[in-house]
Coordinates of C-alpha atoms and ligand atoms in Angstrom, one line a residue:
X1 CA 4.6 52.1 58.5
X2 CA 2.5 55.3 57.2
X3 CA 4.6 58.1 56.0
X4 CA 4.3 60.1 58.8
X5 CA 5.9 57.2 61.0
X6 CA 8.3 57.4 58.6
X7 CA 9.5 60.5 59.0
X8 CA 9.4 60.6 62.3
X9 CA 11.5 57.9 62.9
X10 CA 14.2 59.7 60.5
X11 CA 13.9 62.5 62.8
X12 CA 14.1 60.5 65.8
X13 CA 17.6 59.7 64.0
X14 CA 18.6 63.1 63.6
X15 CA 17.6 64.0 67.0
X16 CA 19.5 61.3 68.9
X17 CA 22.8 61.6 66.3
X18 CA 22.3 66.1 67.5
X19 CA 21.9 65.6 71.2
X20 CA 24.1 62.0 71.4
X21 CA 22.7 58.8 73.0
X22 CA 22.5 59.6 77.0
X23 CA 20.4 62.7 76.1
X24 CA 17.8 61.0 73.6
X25 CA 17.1 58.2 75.7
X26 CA 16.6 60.6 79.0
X27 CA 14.5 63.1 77.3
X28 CA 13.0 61.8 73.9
X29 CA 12.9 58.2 74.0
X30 CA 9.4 58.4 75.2
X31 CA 8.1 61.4 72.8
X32 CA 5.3 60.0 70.4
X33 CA 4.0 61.5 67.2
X34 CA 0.3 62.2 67.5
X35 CA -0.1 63.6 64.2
X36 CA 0.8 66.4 61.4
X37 CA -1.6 68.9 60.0
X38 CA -0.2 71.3 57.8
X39 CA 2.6 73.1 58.6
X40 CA 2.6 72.0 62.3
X41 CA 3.5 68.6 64.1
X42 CA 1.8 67.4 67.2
X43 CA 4.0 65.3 69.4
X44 CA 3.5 63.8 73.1
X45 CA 5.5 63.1 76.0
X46 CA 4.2 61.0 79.1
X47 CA 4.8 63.7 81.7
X48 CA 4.3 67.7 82.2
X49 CA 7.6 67.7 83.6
X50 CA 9.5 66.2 80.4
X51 CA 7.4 68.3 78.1
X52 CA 8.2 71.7 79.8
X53 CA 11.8 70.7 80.1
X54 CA 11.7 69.8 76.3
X55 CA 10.0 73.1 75.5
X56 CA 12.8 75.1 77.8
X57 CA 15.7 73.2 76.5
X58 CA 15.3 71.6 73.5
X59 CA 12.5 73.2 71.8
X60 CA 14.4 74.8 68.6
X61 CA 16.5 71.7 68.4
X62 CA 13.2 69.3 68.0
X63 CA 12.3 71.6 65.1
X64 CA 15.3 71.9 63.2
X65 CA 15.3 68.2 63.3
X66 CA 11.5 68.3 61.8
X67 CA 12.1 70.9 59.1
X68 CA 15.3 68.6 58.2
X69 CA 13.2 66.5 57.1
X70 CA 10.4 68.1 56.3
X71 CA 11.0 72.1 55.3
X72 CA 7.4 72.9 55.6
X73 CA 6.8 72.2 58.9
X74 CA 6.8 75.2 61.3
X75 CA 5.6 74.6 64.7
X76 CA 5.6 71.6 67.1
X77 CA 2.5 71.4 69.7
X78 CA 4.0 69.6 72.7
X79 CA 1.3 67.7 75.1
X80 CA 1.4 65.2 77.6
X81 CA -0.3 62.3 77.3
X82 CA -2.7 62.1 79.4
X83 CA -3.9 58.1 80.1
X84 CA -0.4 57.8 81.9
X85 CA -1.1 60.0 84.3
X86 CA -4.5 59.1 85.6
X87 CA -4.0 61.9 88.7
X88 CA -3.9 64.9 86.4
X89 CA -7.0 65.8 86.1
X90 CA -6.8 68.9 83.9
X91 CA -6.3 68.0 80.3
X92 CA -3.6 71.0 79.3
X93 CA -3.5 72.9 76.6
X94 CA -0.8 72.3 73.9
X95 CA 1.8 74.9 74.2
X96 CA 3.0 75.6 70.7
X97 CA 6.5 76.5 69.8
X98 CA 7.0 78.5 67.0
X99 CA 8.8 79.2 64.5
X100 CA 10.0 82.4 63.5
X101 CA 12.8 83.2 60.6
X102 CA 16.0 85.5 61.6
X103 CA 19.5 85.3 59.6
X104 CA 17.4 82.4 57.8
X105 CA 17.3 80.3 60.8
X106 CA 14.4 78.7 62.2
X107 CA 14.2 80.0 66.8
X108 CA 11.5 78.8 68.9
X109 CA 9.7 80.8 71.3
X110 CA 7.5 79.4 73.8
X111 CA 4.2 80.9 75.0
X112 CA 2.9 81.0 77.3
X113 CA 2.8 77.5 79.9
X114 CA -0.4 75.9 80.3
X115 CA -2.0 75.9 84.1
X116 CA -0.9 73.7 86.6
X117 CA -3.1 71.0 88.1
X118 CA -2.3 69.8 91.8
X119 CA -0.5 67.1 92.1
X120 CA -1.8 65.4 95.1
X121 CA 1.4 62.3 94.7
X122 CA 4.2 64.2 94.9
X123 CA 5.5 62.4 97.6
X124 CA 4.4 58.9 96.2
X125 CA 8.1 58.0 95.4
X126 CA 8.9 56.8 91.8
X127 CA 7.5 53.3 90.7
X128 CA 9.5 50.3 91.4
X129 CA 10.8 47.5 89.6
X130 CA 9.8 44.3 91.0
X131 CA 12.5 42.6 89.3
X132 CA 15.3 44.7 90.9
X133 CA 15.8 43.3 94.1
X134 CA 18.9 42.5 95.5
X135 CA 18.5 38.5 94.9
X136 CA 18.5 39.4 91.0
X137 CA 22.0 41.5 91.4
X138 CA 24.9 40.1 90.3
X139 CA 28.3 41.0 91.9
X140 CA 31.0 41.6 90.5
X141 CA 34.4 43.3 90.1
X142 CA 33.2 46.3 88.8
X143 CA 30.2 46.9 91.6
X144 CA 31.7 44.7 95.2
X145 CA 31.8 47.9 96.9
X146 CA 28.9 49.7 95.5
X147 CA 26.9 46.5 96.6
X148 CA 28.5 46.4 99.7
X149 CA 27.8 49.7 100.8
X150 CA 24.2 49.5 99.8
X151 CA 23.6 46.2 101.4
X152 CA 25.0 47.8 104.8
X153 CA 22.7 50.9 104.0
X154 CA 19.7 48.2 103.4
X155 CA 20.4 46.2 106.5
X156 CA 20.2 49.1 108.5
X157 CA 17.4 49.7 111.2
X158 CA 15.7 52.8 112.4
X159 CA 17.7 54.7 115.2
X160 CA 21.5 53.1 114.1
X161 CA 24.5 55.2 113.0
X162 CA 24.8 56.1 109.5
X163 CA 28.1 55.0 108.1
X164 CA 28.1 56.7 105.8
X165 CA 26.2 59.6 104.2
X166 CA 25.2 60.3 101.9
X167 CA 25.8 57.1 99.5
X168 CA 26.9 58.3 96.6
X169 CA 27.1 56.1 93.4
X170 CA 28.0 57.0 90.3
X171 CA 28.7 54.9 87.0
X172 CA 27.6 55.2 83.3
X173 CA 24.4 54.0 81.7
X174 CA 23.1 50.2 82.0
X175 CA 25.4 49.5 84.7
X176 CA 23.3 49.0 87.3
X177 CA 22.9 52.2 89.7
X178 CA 19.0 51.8 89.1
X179 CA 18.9 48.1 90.3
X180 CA 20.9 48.7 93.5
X181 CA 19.1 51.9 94.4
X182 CA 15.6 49.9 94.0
X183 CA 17.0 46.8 96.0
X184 CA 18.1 49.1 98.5
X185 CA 14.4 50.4 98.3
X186 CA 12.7 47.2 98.1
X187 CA 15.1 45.6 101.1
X188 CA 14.1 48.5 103.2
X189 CA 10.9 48.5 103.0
X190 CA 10.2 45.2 103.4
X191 CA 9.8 43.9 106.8
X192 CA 11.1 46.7 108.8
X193 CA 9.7 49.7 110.3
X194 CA 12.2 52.4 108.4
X195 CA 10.6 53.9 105.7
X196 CA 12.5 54.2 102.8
X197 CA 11.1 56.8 99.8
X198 CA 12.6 56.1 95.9
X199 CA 12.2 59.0 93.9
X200 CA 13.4 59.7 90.3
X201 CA 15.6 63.5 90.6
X202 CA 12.5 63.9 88.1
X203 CA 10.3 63.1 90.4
X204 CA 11.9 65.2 92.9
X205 CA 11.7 68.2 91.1
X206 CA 8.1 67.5 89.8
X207 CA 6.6 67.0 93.1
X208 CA 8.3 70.2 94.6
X209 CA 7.7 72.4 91.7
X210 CA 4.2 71.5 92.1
X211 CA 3.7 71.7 95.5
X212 CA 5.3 75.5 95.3
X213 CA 2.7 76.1 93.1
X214 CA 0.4 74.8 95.2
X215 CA 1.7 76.2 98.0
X216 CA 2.0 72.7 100.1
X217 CA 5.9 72.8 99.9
X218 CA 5.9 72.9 103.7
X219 CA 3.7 69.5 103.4
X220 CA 5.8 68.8 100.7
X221 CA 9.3 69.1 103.4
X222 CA 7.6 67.6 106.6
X223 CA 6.9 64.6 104.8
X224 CA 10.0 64.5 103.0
X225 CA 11.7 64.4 106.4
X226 CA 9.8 62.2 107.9
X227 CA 11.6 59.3 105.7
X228 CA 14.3 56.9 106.8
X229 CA 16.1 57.0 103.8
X230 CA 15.8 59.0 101.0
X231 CA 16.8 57.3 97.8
X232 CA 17.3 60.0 94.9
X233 CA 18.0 58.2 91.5
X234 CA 19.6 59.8 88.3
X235 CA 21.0 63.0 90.5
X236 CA 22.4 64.4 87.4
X237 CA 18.9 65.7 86.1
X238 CA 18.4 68.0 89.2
X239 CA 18.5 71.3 87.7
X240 CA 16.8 74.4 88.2
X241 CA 18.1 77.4 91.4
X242 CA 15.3 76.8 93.7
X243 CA 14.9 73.3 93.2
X244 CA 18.6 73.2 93.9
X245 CA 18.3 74.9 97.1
X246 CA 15.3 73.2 98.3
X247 CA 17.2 69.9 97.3
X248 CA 20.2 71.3 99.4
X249 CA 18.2 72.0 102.4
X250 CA 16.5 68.9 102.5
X251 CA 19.8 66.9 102.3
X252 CA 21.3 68.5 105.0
X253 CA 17.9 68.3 107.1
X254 CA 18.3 64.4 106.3
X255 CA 21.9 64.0 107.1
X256 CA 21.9 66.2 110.4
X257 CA 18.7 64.1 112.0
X258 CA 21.1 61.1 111.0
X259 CA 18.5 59.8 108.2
X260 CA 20.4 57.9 105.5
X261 CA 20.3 59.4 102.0
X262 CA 21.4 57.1 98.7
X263 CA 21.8 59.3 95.4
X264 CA 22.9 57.6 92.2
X265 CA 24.3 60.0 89.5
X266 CA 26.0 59.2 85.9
X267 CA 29.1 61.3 87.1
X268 CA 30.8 62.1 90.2
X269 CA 30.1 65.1 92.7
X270 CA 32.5 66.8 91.0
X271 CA 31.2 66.4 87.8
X272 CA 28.0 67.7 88.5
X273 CA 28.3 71.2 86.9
X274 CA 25.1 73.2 87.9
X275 CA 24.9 72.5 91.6
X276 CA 27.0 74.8 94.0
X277 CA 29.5 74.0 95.9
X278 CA 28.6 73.8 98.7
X279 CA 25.7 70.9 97.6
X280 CA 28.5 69.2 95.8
X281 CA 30.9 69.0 99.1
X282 CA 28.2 68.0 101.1
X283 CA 27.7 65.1 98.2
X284 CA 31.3 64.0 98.4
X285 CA 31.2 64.1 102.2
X286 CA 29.4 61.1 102.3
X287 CA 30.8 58.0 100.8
X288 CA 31.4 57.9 96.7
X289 CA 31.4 54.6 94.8
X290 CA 31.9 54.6 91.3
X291 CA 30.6 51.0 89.7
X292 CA 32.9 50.1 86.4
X293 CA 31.9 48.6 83.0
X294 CA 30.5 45.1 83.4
X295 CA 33.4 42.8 82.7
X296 CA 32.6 39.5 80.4
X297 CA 31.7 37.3 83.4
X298 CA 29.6 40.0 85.0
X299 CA 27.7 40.1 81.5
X300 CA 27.6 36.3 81.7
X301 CA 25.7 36.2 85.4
X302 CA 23.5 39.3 84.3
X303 CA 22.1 37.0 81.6
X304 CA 22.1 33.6 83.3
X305 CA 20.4 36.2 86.3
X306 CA 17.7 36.9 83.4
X307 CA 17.3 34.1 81.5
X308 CA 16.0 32.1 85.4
X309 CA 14.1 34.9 85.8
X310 CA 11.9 34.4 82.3
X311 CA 11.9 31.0 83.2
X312 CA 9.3 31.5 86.1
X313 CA 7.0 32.7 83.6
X314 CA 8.1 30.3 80.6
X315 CA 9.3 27.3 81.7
X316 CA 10.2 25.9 78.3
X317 CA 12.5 28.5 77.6
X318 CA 16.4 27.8 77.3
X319 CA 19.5 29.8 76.3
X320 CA 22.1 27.2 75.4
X321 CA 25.3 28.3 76.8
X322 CA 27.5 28.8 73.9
X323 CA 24.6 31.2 72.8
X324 CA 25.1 32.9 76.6
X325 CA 28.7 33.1 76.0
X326 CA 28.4 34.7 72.5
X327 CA 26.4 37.3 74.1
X328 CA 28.6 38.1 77.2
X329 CA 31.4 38.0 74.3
X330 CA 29.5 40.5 71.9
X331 CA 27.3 42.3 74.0
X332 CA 29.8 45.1 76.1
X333 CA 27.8 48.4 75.9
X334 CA 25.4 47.6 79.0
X335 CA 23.1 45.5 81.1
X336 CA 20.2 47.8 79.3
X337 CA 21.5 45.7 76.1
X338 CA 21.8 42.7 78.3
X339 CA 18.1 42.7 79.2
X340 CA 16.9 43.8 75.6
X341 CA 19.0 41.2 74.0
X342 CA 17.4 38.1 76.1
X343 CA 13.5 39.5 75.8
X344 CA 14.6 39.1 72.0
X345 CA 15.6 35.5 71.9
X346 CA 12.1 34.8 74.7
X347 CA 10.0 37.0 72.4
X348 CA 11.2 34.9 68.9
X349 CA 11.6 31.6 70.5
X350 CA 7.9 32.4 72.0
X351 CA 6.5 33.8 69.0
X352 CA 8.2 30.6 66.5
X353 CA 8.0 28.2 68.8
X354 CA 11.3 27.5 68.1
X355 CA 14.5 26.7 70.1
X356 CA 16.8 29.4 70.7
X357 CA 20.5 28.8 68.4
X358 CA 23.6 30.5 68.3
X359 CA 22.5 31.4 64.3
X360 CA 19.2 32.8 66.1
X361 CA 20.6 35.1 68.4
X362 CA 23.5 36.1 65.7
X363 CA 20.6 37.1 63.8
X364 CA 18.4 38.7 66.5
X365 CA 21.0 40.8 68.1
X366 CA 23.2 41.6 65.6
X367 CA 22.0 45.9 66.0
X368 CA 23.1 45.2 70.1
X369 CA 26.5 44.4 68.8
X370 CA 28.6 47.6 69.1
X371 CA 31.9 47.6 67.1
X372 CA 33.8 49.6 69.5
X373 CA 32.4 50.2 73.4
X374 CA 32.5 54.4 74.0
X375 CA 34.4 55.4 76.4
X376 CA 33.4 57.9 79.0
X377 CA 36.7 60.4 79.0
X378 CA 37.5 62.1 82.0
X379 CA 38.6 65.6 82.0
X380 CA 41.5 64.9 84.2
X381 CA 42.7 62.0 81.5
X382 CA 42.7 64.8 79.3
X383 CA 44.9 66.8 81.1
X384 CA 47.4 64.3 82.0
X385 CA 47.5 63.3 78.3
X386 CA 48.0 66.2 76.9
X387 CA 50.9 67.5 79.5
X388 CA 52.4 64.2 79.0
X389 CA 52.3 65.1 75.3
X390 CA 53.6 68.6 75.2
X391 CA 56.0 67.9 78.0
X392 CA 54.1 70.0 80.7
X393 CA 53.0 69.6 84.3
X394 CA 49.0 69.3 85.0
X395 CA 49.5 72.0 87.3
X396 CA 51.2 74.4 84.3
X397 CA 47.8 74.1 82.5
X398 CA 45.8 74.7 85.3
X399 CA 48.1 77.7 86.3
X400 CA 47.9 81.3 84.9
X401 CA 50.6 81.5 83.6
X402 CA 50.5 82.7 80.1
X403 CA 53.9 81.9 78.2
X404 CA 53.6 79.7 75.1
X405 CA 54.8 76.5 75.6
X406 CA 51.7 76.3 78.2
X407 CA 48.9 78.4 76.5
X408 CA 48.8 75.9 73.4
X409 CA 48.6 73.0 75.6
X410 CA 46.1 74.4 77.6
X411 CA 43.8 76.0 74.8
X412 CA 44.8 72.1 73.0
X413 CA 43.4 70.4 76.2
X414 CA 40.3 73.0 76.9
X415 CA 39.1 72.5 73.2
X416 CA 39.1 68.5 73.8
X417 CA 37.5 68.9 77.4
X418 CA 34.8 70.3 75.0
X419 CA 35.1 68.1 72.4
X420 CA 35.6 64.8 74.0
X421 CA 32.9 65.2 77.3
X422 CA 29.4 66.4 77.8
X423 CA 30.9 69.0 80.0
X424 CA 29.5 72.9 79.9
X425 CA 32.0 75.7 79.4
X426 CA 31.6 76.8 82.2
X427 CA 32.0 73.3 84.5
X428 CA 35.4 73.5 82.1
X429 CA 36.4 76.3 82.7
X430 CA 36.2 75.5 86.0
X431 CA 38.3 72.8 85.8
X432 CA 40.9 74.3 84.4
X433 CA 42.0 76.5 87.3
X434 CA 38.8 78.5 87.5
X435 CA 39.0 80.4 84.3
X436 CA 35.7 82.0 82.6
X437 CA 33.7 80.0 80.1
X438 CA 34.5 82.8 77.3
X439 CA 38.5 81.8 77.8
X440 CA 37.1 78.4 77.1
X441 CA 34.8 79.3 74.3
X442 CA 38.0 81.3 73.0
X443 CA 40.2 78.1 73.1
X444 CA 37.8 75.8 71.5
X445 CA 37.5 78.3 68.7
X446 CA 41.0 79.0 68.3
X447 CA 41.9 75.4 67.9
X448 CA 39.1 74.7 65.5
X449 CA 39.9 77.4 63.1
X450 CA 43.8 76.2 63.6
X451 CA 43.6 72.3 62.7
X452 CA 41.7 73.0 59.5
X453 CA 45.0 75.5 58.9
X454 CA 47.8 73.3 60.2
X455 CA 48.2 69.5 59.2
X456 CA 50.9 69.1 62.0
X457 CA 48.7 70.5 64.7
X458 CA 45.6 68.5 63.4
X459 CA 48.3 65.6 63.5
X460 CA 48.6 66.1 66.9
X461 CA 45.3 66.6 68.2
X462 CA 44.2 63.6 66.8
X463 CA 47.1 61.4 68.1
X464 CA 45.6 62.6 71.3
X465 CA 42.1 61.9 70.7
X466 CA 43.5 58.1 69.6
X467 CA 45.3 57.9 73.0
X468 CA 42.2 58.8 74.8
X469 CA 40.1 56.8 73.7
X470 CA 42.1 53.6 73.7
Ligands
LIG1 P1 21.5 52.4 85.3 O1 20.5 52.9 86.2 O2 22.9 52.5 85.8 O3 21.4 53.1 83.9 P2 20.1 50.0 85.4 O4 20.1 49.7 86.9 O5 18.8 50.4 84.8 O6 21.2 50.9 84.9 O7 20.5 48.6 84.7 C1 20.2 48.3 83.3 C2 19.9 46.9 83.2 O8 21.0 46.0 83.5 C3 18.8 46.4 84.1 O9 18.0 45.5 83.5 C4 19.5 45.8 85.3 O10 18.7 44.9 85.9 C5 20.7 45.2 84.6 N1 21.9 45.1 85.4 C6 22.9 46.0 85.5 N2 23.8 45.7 86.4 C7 23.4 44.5 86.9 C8 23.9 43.6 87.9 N3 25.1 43.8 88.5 N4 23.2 42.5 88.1 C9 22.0 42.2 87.5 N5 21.5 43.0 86.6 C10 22.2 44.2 86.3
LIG2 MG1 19.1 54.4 86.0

């Protein structure tokens, strides 16, 4: 590894430990370094979309991260690669962020965006997955009902009822909402005459930005409604006002002329803190299936699943069972781990020609072996815990009333809401009986500066965080 790869992987480390693991792998897991000159670092990302959302979002973050690690550096040239996209024909300009010193810390501004070329696939869909059919799924506990419903949804022909609508499933990372949405996808498409359109909320978003600019977003909507089903993957990335309304409109277009839509999100409706309302009811009006951790003998069929799958292509390879076992045993975090674990053991037994063993695979996937499985903590387990603890009702700490026995609870609970979830101030706020995000910002504070004060209260609050994530 040169230097320079080096250092960018320790800032690749600083970036994902700042922004936390769902956020690194959905914006910067595919950010290359092209090269550093001077006090500036060039870096790419495979789409314009993830580079301007970069720029808008994460821009000052990215450069902190570089000037951790190396103080001299002062700008960061974002481009997009360009050989992944073979359609984009204009080669864009880097659009530098820069750094400029105030109070001694490094902001970013961003100039001016590059042009626009057309984008002549926006209604292309997202690429598919052969491999994530609905043969290759394996049911179990956690996913019957997600499966079930999408199977109904799959089965479906052109002209029947919708059951229901839209399909809403939601789980965590690596367990699987990807795979069923593409079955779905692949099911529909093959060998009826419904036409069934994947796309990425990415993708969504991308192709209707573009056509606005463009000016074929009326192209853009006629052919979006001309679909069967609309399949929308990773809902929780939608963001942006117009986008959000045109996303809205087209929903209810869909639903009313009784065309089936499938959305898969990592939270529920409710959860999803900068759509409106009234998207967010229409989204829970449907049906909303949330698929659970993959228990051991889930894990277990996921691999068997993948270890027949390599064997198409590599006949002489063979996962012992007590190796199997070990890694449905060690292996809890998610099907992603599942998958990367098993192309380990084909890649080395390929590689050494050499049979896989239960020492092999301790070896090879000892870094896919988390300690303790994170927990995703809901907002409402927050509230229950903490009422339970202070010997309060929920509804007290969603109330207004402002006498102390409840306002210490309820700053207690807003500052873990904060501390314990990805959740915005104001989605919290929210949730807590529609206050504003500055009462929330106010609690969080106020609790911070009072645990490093008062052991007993810092006692507390972490009894708490202990019971929560149990
Ligand atoms: P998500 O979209 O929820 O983040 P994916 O659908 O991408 O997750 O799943 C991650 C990996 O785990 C994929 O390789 C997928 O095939 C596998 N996987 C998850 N759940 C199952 C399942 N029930 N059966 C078979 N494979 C699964
Ligand atoms: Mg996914």
């Amino acid at each position: 590894m040169t230097s320079e790869q080096d250092r960018w992987s320790r800032v690749k480390g600083r970036l994902r430990s700042s922004v936390g693991e769902d956020v690194y792998t959905s914006w910067f897991a595919r950010m290359d370094l092209e090269g550093m000159q001077d006090e500036s670092v060039r870096l790419s990302v495979p789409t314009r979309f993830l580079k301007s959302w970069i720029q808008a979002h994460y821009a000052e973050r990215v450069l902190s991260c570089w000037q951790a690690e190396a103080p001299e550096v002062h700008r960061i040239d974002l481009t997009v690669r360009t050989a992944v996209r073979p359609t984009v024909a204009l080669k864009e300009m880097p659009a530098p962020i820069e750094a400029k010193r105030m109070d001694g810390r490094p902001s970013a501004e961003l100039r001016a965006t590059a042009p626009v070329s057309a984008n002549h696939d926006a209604l292309g869909g997202s690429p598919l997955d052969p491999r994530l059919t609905f043969a290759s799924f394996v049911v179990g506990r956690a996913n019957t009902l997600a499966h079930a419903a999408a199977r109904q949804v799959a089965e479906g022909r052109r002209g029947d009822p919708v059951m229901f609508n839209p399909l809403y499933i939601h789980a965590g990372v690596g367990l699987g909402k990807t795979h069923l949405l593409q079955a779905v996808t692949w099911a529909g498409n093959s060998g009826s005459e419904r036409k069934v359109l994947y796309l990425t909320a990415e993708k969504f978003m991308y192709g209707f930005v573009a056509a606005l600019k463009t000016q074929t977003a009326l192209a853009f909507k006629e052919a979006l409604r001309g679909i069967d089903v609309l399949v929308i993957d990773d809902l929780q990335f939608l963001q942006g006002k117009s986008t959000q309304a045109e996303f809205c409109h087209t929903l209810n277009a869909l639903i009313d002329a009784g065309r089936q839509v499938v959305i898969a999100a990592d939270r529920p409706p409710s959860d999803l803190e900068s759509l409106d309302d009234r998207v967010r009811s229409r989204l829970a009006g449907g049906l909303v299936v949330e698929m659970g951790s993959l228990g051991e003998d889930l894990r277990l069929g996921i691999l068997k699943s993948r270890v027949a799958a390599a064997r198409t292509h590599h006949a002489s390879f063979d996962v012992p069972e007590e190796v199997l076992n070990y890694l449905a045993r060690t292996i809890t975090h998610n099907g992603r781990d599942l998958e990367g674990a098993i192309n380990r053991l084909l890649a080395h037994s390929k590689l050494n020609n050499q049979p896989v063993t239960l020492e092999m695979a301790e070896r090879e996937v000892r870094d896919l072996v988390r300690p303790q499985e994170p927990k995703r903590i809901k907002i409402e387990d927050i509230q229950r815990v903490v009422a339970r603890q202070y010997n309060v009702s929920r509804s007290d700490l969603l109330s207004s009333r402002r006498t102390a026995n409840v306002v210490r609870p309820r700053q207690v609970a807003m500052y873990l809401a904060k501390t314990l979830t990805l959740r915005s101030l104001p989605e919290i706020g929210r949730r807590f009986g529609g206050r504003d995000h500055t009462t929330v910002l106010h609690a969080v504070r106020k609790i911070e500066a009072l645990v490093s004060k008062d052991a007993a209260l810092s006692e507390e609050v972490e009894s708490l965080k202990r019971q929560l994530q149990e």
